[in-house]
Amino acid sequence: MKGEMEPKGVSMAISSSLTTPLVLSHGGEYEDQIKKCAELQNNHLHHTKLKEGTSSFFKTCFNGINALSGVGILSVPYALASGGWLSLILLFVVASATFYTGLLMRRCLDVNSQIRTYPDIGEHAFGKKGRMIVSIFMYLELYLVATGFLILEGDNLSNLFPNMSFELAGISVNGRQGFVIIVALIILPSMWLTDLSKVSYVSASGVLACVVIICSVLWVGVVGETGFHEKGKLLNFNGIPTGLSLYAFCYCAHPVFPTLYNSMRDKRQFSKVLLLCFVLVTLGLAFMAVLGYLMYGENVKSQVTLNLPPREIGSKIAIYTTPISPITKYALTVTPIVSAIENSLMFYHNESKAVSLVVRTLFLISSVIIALTVPFFEYLMSLVGAFLSATASIILPSLCYLKITGGYRRFGCELVIILGIVLMGIFVVIIGTYTALQQIIGQLLM
């Protein structure tokens, strides 16, 4: 009898919902069944933790830095130029707020061992509607970030090869659009890899690429003719929304924090991991922002690499290195989205490999279409940072924590801090989104 019940119990344990009633009034038979399911579920979770919790402190730090670092490092000089020197304070404010909300997510994960992902946190706090809201913001954010990778690649490669044009199926395509399509074709094989352990072999280059880019830009300023002569503005109120939104975009890694947490061997060290990752990434962003603003002032472009003189060695190293990170990050970034689509379709198609290939290919094609339609990197990233990153990384973690722990019932210093963070997030969402949409619409109508 035990051999027959166990597979069913395991299945029930794995697919159990956080909304399952804790008490049933159908007699002892149901209570015995619940006890068996709970025991099997605990055993399953125990084995899952043993399997997943293998990462050391330093490996998790590396993964965290890789998740936080990305194309944001190229846009922070533009963000600083938008708001002026004093807006650099906002970078540290956003970093502090998102670090704190990362700690709140960790506390939510500690509440219940069944909470494994960001959507799980939303469901545990607000039920099925909470899961749906978190999933929408999380997946839309990741989709637009991945689309930003393609825009970034097109801009930098067209700057590197300015006179190139392509002809596809008898249609003339300019250099930037052609490069977006070529990069998509390069990314496509990695999209077909469903085993993340294979994709992870190329992901480590992201952190190294960011270090190389910073050093190369510094080299251009020190050795080249550019120098550090620009003074810039002390404060530009009109550019504050754009700068604040771009700062928020730099800290949009919260959807992967539960994965990092569950992968740790010693989960008690996760808070220290977050602290180290945020400190190193924030220092790198601040250094890059100051560096680019001193070099190019108000003329700095949405990606500082577009300002670099292409003939200098340092510029070539930075420009050639820039495409590496987006190419290696794209497949990893969109994995949660395509996996969710596949899981919903596999119910009807019995885990067909062909379905997986079609889903992943069509997903990349849709991303390419958006990248070709909205070629304004700075405005797209500003929109993502204002509407999605601020919501997913600042507002939702705070609200979920207050609901799960009942913190909204206890007035104190913690509640005041969290409400202040939520209000800051709402401000970024409203003002930043309005400004970004206004800029995008204005560019499309030109």
Coordinates of C-alpha atoms in Angstrom, one line a residue:
M1 CA 0.0 0.0 0.0
K2 CA 2.9 2.3 0.8
G3 CA 4.4 1.8 -2.6
E4 CA 1.1 2.7 -4.3
M5 CA 0.5 5.8 -2.2
E6 CA 4.0 7.3 -2.4
P7 CA 4.0 8.4 -6.1
K8 CA 0.6 10.0 -5.6
G9 CA 1.8 11.7 -2.4
V10 CA 4.9 13.0 -4.0
S11 CA 2.9 14.4 -6.9
M12 CA 0.5 16.1 -4.5
A13 CA 3.4 17.5 -2.5
I14 CA 5.1 18.9 -5.5
S15 CA 2.0 20.5 -7.0
S16 CA 0.4 21.6 -3.7
S17 CA -0.8 25.1 -3.5
L18 CA 0.0 27.6 -0.9
T19 CA -3.8 28.2 -0.6
T20 CA -4.6 24.6 0.5
P21 CA -6.8 24.7 3.6
L22 CA -5.0 23.7 6.8
V23 CA -8.2 22.2 8.3
L24 CA -10.7 19.9 6.6
S25 CA -13.9 18.6 8.1
H26 CA -14.3 15.3 6.3
G27 CA -13.2 12.8 9.0
G28 CA -10.1 10.9 10.0
E29 CA -9.4 9.5 6.5
Y30 CA -8.7 13.0 5.1
E31 CA -6.6 13.9 8.1
D32 CA -4.5 10.8 7.7
Q33 CA -4.1 11.6 4.0
I34 CA -3.0 15.2 4.8
K35 CA -0.4 13.9 7.3
K36 CA 1.0 11.6 4.8
C37 CA 1.2 14.3 2.1
A38 CA 2.8 16.7 4.6
E39 CA 5.4 14.1 5.5
L40 CA 6.2 13.3 1.9
Q41 CA 6.3 17.0 1.1
N42 CA 8.8 17.7 3.9
N43 CA 10.9 14.8 2.7
H44 CA 10.8 16.2 -0.9
L45 CA 11.7 19.7 0.3
H46 CA 14.6 18.3 2.4
H47 CA 16.0 16.4 -0.6
T48 CA 15.5 19.5 -2.8
K49 CA 17.5 21.6 -0.4
L50 CA 20.3 19.0 -0.3
K51 CA 20.4 19.0 -4.0
E52 CA 20.2 22.7 -4.7
G53 CA 22.0 24.1 -1.6
T54 CA 25.5 23.5 -2.8
S55 CA 26.8 27.0 -3.7
S56 CA 29.5 28.4 -1.4
F57 CA 29.5 32.0 -0.1
F58 CA 31.9 33.2 -2.8
K59 CA 30.2 31.4 -5.7
T60 CA 26.9 33.0 -4.7
C61 CA 28.6 36.4 -4.5
F62 CA 29.9 35.9 -8.0
N63 CA 26.4 34.9 -9.3
G64 CA 24.9 37.9 -7.4
I65 CA 27.3 40.4 -8.9
N66 CA 26.7 38.9 -12.4
A67 CA 23.0 39.3 -11.9
L68 CA 23.2 42.9 -10.8
S69 CA 25.9 44.0 -13.2
G70 CA 24.9 44.4 -16.8
V71 CA 24.0 47.0 -19.4
G72 CA 23.2 49.5 -16.6
I73 CA 26.9 50.2 -16.2
L74 CA 26.9 51.8 -19.7
S75 CA 23.9 54.1 -19.0
V76 CA 24.9 55.5 -15.5
P77 CA 27.0 58.4 -17.0
Y78 CA 23.9 59.4 -19.0
A79 CA 21.8 59.1 -15.9
L80 CA 24.2 61.4 -14.0
A81 CA 24.3 63.8 -16.9
S82 CA 20.5 63.9 -16.9
G83 CA 20.2 64.9 -13.2
G84 CA 23.5 66.6 -12.5
W85 CA 26.2 65.9 -9.9
L86 CA 23.8 66.0 -6.9
S87 CA 21.7 63.2 -8.5
L88 CA 24.5 60.8 -7.7
I89 CA 23.0 60.8 -4.2
L90 CA 19.9 59.2 -5.7
L91 CA 22.1 56.3 -6.9
F92 CA 23.1 55.5 -3.3
V93 CA 19.5 56.0 -2.2
V94 CA 18.2 53.5 -4.8
A95 CA 21.0 51.1 -4.0
S96 CA 20.2 51.3 -0.2
A97 CA 16.4 50.8 -0.8
T98 CA 16.8 47.9 -3.2
F99 CA 19.3 46.2 -0.9
Y100 CA 16.8 46.5 2.0
T101 CA 14.0 45.1 -0.1
G102 CA 16.3 42.2 -1.0
L103 CA 16.6 41.5 2.7
L104 CA 12.8 41.7 3.0
M105 CA 12.6 39.1 0.3
R106 CA 15.0 36.8 2.2
R107 CA 12.8 37.2 5.3
C108 CA 9.7 36.2 3.2
L109 CA 11.6 33.1 2.0
D110 CA 12.4 32.2 5.6
V111 CA 8.7 32.2 6.7
N112 CA 7.7 29.1 4.8
S113 CA 9.9 26.4 3.2
Q114 CA 7.3 26.1 0.4
I115 CA 8.2 29.7 -0.8
R116 CA 10.8 29.1 -3.5
T117 CA 10.3 31.8 -6.1
Y118 CA 9.3 35.4 -6.4
P119 CA 5.7 34.5 -7.6
D120 CA 5.5 32.2 -4.6
I121 CA 6.1 35.2 -2.3
G122 CA 3.3 37.1 -4.1
E123 CA 0.9 34.1 -3.7
H124 CA 1.8 33.6 0.0
A125 CA 1.1 37.3 0.6
F126 CA -2.0 38.0 -1.6
G127 CA -3.2 34.6 -2.9
K128 CA -3.5 33.8 -6.6
K129 CA -3.9 37.5 -7.5
G130 CA -0.6 38.2 -5.8
R131 CA 1.1 35.5 -7.8
M132 CA -0.4 36.9 -11.1
I133 CA 0.6 40.5 -10.4
V134 CA 4.2 39.5 -9.4
S135 CA 4.5 37.3 -12.4
I136 CA 3.3 40.0 -14.8
F137 CA 5.8 42.6 -13.6
M138 CA 8.6 40.1 -13.3
Y139 CA 8.2 38.6 -16.8
L140 CA 7.5 41.9 -18.5
E141 CA 10.6 43.4 -16.9
L142 CA 12.8 40.5 -18.0
Y143 CA 11.3 40.6 -21.6
L144 CA 12.1 44.3 -22.0
V145 CA 15.6 44.0 -20.4
A146 CA 16.3 41.2 -22.9
T147 CA 15.0 43.5 -25.7
G148 CA 17.4 46.2 -24.4
F149 CA 20.3 43.8 -24.9
L150 CA 19.5 43.6 -28.7
I151 CA 19.2 47.4 -28.9
L152 CA 22.5 47.8 -27.1
E153 CA 24.2 45.4 -29.5
G154 CA 22.8 47.1 -32.6
D155 CA 24.0 50.5 -31.3
N156 CA 27.5 49.5 -30.4
L157 CA 28.2 47.3 -33.5
S158 CA 26.9 50.0 -35.9
N159 CA 29.2 52.5 -34.1
L160 CA 32.1 50.1 -34.6
F161 CA 31.2 49.5 -38.3
P162 CA 29.4 52.7 -39.3
N163 CA 29.3 52.2 -43.1
M164 CA 28.0 48.7 -43.2
S165 CA 24.6 47.8 -44.7
F166 CA 22.9 44.5 -45.5
E167 CA 20.5 43.0 -48.0
L168 CA 18.1 40.3 -46.7
A169 CA 15.8 38.6 -49.1
G170 CA 16.0 41.6 -51.5
I171 CA 15.3 44.1 -48.8
S172 CA 17.9 46.7 -47.9
V173 CA 18.6 46.9 -44.2
N174 CA 20.7 49.6 -42.5
G175 CA 23.7 48.7 -40.4
R176 CA 22.1 49.0 -37.0
Q177 CA 19.0 46.9 -37.9
G178 CA 21.2 44.3 -39.6
F179 CA 23.4 43.9 -36.6
V180 CA 20.3 43.4 -34.4
I181 CA 19.2 40.5 -36.6
I182 CA 22.8 39.0 -36.8
V183 CA 23.1 39.1 -33.0
A184 CA 19.7 37.5 -32.7
L185 CA 21.0 34.6 -34.9
I186 CA 24.1 34.3 -32.8
I187 CA 21.9 34.1 -29.6
L188 CA 19.4 31.6 -31.1
P189 CA 21.5 28.4 -30.4
S190 CA 21.8 29.4 -26.8
M191 CA 18.1 29.9 -26.6
W192 CA 17.6 26.2 -27.7
L193 CA 19.6 25.0 -24.7
T194 CA 17.1 24.0 -22.0
D195 CA 19.8 22.8 -19.6
L196 CA 21.0 25.9 -17.6
S197 CA 24.1 24.0 -16.6
K198 CA 25.2 24.2 -20.2
V199 CA 24.3 27.9 -20.5
S200 CA 26.1 28.7 -17.3
Y201 CA 29.5 28.0 -18.9
V202 CA 29.3 31.3 -20.8
S203 CA 27.6 33.4 -18.1
A204 CA 30.7 34.0 -16.0
S205 CA 32.1 36.4 -18.7
G206 CA 29.6 39.0 -17.7
V207 CA 31.4 40.2 -14.6
L208 CA 34.8 40.2 -16.3
A209 CA 33.3 42.1 -19.3
C210 CA 32.1 44.9 -16.9
V211 CA 35.6 45.2 -15.3
V212 CA 37.3 45.3 -18.7
I213 CA 34.8 48.1 -19.9
I214 CA 35.5 50.3 -16.8
C215 CA 39.2 49.9 -17.2
S216 CA 39.1 50.6 -20.9
V217 CA 37.0 53.8 -20.4
L218 CA 39.5 54.9 -17.7
W219 CA 42.4 54.2 -20.1
V220 CA 40.8 56.4 -22.8
G221 CA 40.4 59.2 -20.3
V222 CA 44.0 58.9 -18.9
V223 CA 46.0 58.0 -21.9
G224 CA 43.9 59.4 -24.8
E225 CA 43.1 63.0 -25.8
T226 CA 39.7 63.1 -24.1
G227 CA 40.9 63.8 -20.5
F228 CA 38.6 64.8 -17.6
H229 CA 37.9 68.4 -18.3
E230 CA 34.1 68.6 -18.3
K231 CA 32.5 70.3 -15.3
G232 CA 28.8 69.4 -15.8
K233 CA 25.8 70.8 -14.0
L234 CA 25.3 70.7 -10.3
L235 CA 21.6 69.9 -10.6
N236 CA 19.1 69.6 -13.4
F237 CA 15.5 69.2 -12.1
N238 CA 14.1 68.3 -15.5
G239 CA 16.4 65.3 -15.8
I240 CA 15.8 63.9 -12.4
P241 CA 13.0 61.5 -13.4
T242 CA 15.1 60.0 -16.2
G243 CA 18.2 59.7 -14.0
L244 CA 16.3 58.2 -11.2
S245 CA 14.6 55.7 -13.5
L246 CA 17.9 54.6 -15.0
Y247 CA 19.4 54.2 -11.5
A248 CA 16.4 51.9 -10.6
F249 CA 17.1 49.9 -13.8
C250 CA 20.6 49.1 -12.5
Y251 CA 19.1 47.2 -9.6
C252 CA 16.5 45.0 -11.3
A253 CA 17.9 41.6 -10.2
H254 CA 15.3 40.8 -7.5
P255 CA 13.5 38.1 -9.5
V256 CA 16.7 36.0 -9.3
F257 CA 17.3 36.5 -5.5
P258 CA 15.1 33.6 -4.4
T259 CA 17.1 31.3 -6.8
L260 CA 20.4 32.5 -5.3
Y261 CA 19.1 32.1 -1.8
N262 CA 17.9 28.5 -2.4
S263 CA 21.2 27.6 -4.1
M264 CA 23.3 28.5 -1.1
R265 CA 24.8 25.8 1.1
D266 CA 24.6 28.0 4.2
K267 CA 21.5 30.3 3.7
R268 CA 22.3 32.2 6.9
Q269 CA 25.1 33.9 4.9
F270 CA 22.7 35.3 2.2
S271 CA 22.4 38.7 3.9
K272 CA 26.2 39.1 3.8
V273 CA 26.2 38.0 0.1
L274 CA 23.7 40.7 -0.7
L275 CA 25.7 43.3 1.2
L276 CA 28.9 42.5 -0.6
C277 CA 27.2 42.3 -4.0
F278 CA 25.5 45.7 -3.6
V279 CA 28.5 47.4 -2.3
L280 CA 30.8 46.3 -5.1
V281 CA 28.3 46.9 -7.9
T282 CA 27.3 50.3 -6.5
L283 CA 30.9 51.4 -6.3
G284 CA 31.5 50.3 -9.8
L285 CA 28.4 52.1 -11.1
A286 CA 29.3 55.3 -9.2
F287 CA 32.9 55.2 -10.5
M288 CA 31.7 54.7 -14.1
A289 CA 29.1 57.5 -13.8
V290 CA 31.7 60.0 -12.5
L291 CA 34.2 58.8 -15.1
G292 CA 31.9 59.2 -18.1
Y293 CA 30.5 62.6 -16.9
L294 CA 34.0 64.1 -16.3
M295 CA 35.0 62.9 -19.8
Y296 CA 32.0 64.0 -21.9
G297 CA 29.8 66.2 -19.6
E298 CA 26.4 67.1 -21.1
N299 CA 27.4 65.4 -24.4
V300 CA 27.5 61.9 -22.9
K301 CA 25.3 59.5 -24.9
S302 CA 22.9 56.9 -23.6
Q303 CA 25.7 54.4 -23.7
V304 CA 29.1 55.9 -22.8
T305 CA 30.8 53.5 -25.3
L306 CA 29.1 55.5 -28.1
N307 CA 31.2 58.5 -27.1
L308 CA 34.6 56.7 -27.2
P309 CA 36.8 57.6 -30.2
P310 CA 36.8 54.4 -32.3
R311 CA 40.5 54.6 -33.3
E312 CA 42.0 54.4 -29.8
I313 CA 43.0 51.0 -28.5
G314 CA 41.1 51.5 -25.2
S315 CA 38.0 52.4 -27.1
K316 CA 38.3 49.3 -29.3
I317 CA 38.7 47.1 -26.3
A318 CA 35.6 48.6 -24.6
I319 CA 33.5 48.5 -27.8
Y320 CA 34.5 44.9 -28.6
T321 CA 33.9 43.8 -25.1
T322 CA 30.5 45.4 -24.7
P323 CA 28.7 42.9 -27.0
I324 CA 29.9 39.9 -25.0
S325 CA 27.8 40.5 -21.9
P326 CA 24.4 40.9 -23.6
I327 CA 24.9 37.8 -25.8
T328 CA 25.8 35.6 -22.8
K329 CA 23.0 37.0 -20.6
Y330 CA 20.1 36.9 -23.0
A331 CA 19.2 33.2 -22.7
L332 CA 19.6 33.3 -18.9
T333 CA 17.5 36.4 -18.6
V334 CA 14.5 35.1 -20.6
T335 CA 14.6 31.5 -19.1
P336 CA 11.9 32.2 -16.5
I337 CA 9.6 33.5 -19.2
V338 CA 10.0 30.8 -21.8
S339 CA 9.9 28.1 -19.1
A340 CA 6.6 29.4 -17.9
I341 CA 5.2 29.4 -21.5
E342 CA 6.5 25.9 -22.1
N343 CA 5.1 24.6 -18.9
S344 CA 1.6 25.9 -19.8
L345 CA 1.9 24.4 -23.3
M346 CA 3.4 21.1 -22.2
F347 CA 0.1 20.2 -20.6
Y348 CA -1.4 19.9 -24.0
H349 CA 1.7 18.6 -25.9
N350 CA 3.4 16.2 -23.5
E351 CA 6.8 17.8 -23.2
S352 CA 7.5 17.9 -26.9
K353 CA 11.0 19.1 -27.8
A354 CA 9.5 20.7 -31.0
V355 CA 7.2 22.8 -28.9
S356 CA 10.1 24.1 -26.9
L357 CA 12.1 25.0 -30.0
V358 CA 9.2 26.8 -31.6
V359 CA 8.4 28.8 -28.4
R360 CA 12.0 29.9 -27.9
T361 CA 12.5 30.8 -31.5
L362 CA 9.2 32.8 -31.7
F363 CA 10.1 34.5 -28.4
L364 CA 13.4 35.7 -29.8
I365 CA 11.7 36.9 -33.0
S366 CA 9.2 38.9 -31.1
S367 CA 12.1 40.5 -29.1
V368 CA 13.9 41.4 -32.3
I369 CA 10.7 43.1 -33.7
I370 CA 10.4 45.2 -30.6
A371 CA 14.1 46.1 -30.7
L372 CA 13.8 47.3 -34.3
T373 CA 10.6 49.2 -33.6
V374 CA 11.7 51.1 -30.4
P375 CA 15.4 51.9 -31.1
F376 CA 15.8 54.3 -28.2
F377 CA 17.9 52.5 -25.7
E378 CA 17.9 55.2 -23.1
Y379 CA 14.2 55.7 -23.1
L380 CA 13.3 52.0 -23.1
M381 CA 15.6 51.4 -20.2
S382 CA 14.2 54.5 -18.4
L383 CA 10.7 53.1 -18.9
V384 CA 11.7 49.6 -17.6
G385 CA 13.4 51.2 -14.6
A386 CA 10.5 53.5 -13.8
F387 CA 7.5 51.2 -14.3
L388 CA 8.8 47.7 -13.9
S389 CA 12.1 47.7 -11.9
A390 CA 10.7 50.1 -9.3
T391 CA 7.6 48.0 -8.9
A392 CA 9.3 44.6 -8.9
S393 CA 12.4 45.6 -6.9
I394 CA 11.0 48.3 -4.5
I395 CA 7.2 48.3 -4.1
L396 CA 6.2 44.6 -4.4
P397 CA 8.8 43.1 -2.0
S398 CA 7.9 45.7 0.6
L399 CA 4.1 45.1 0.4
C400 CA 4.6 41.3 0.4
Y401 CA 6.7 41.5 3.4
L402 CA 4.3 43.6 5.4
K403 CA 1.4 41.3 4.5
I404 CA 3.2 38.0 5.1
T405 CA 4.7 39.0 8.5
G406 CA 1.8 41.2 9.6
G407 CA 4.3 44.1 9.9
Y408 CA 1.6 46.6 8.8
R409 CA -0.1 46.1 12.2
R410 CA 3.0 47.1 14.2
F411 CA 3.8 50.8 14.0
G412 CA 7.5 51.4 14.5
C413 CA 10.8 52.3 12.9
E414 CA 10.7 49.4 10.4
L415 CA 7.2 50.3 9.2
V416 CA 8.2 53.9 8.7
I417 CA 11.2 52.9 6.7
I418 CA 9.3 50.4 4.5
L419 CA 6.5 53.0 3.9
G420 CA 9.1 55.5 2.9
I421 CA 10.6 53.1 0.4
V422 CA 7.2 52.3 -1.0
L423 CA 6.4 56.0 -1.4
M424 CA 9.8 56.5 -3.2
G425 CA 8.9 53.6 -5.5
I426 CA 5.5 55.0 -6.3
F427 CA 7.1 58.4 -7.1
V428 CA 9.6 56.7 -9.5
V429 CA 6.8 54.8 -11.2
I430 CA 4.5 57.8 -11.7
I431 CA 7.0 60.5 -12.6
G432 CA 9.5 58.3 -14.4
T433 CA 7.0 56.4 -16.5
Y434 CA 5.3 59.6 -17.6
T435 CA 8.6 61.1 -18.6
A436 CA 9.8 58.0 -20.4
L437 CA 6.6 57.5 -22.4
Q438 CA 6.6 61.2 -23.3
Q439 CA 10.2 60.8 -24.7
I440 CA 9.4 57.6 -26.6
I441 CA 6.3 59.1 -28.2
G442 CA 8.1 62.2 -29.1
Q443 CA 10.9 60.3 -30.8
L444 CA 8.4 58.1 -32.7
L445 CA 6.6 61.1 -34.0
M446 CA 9.7 62.9 -35.2

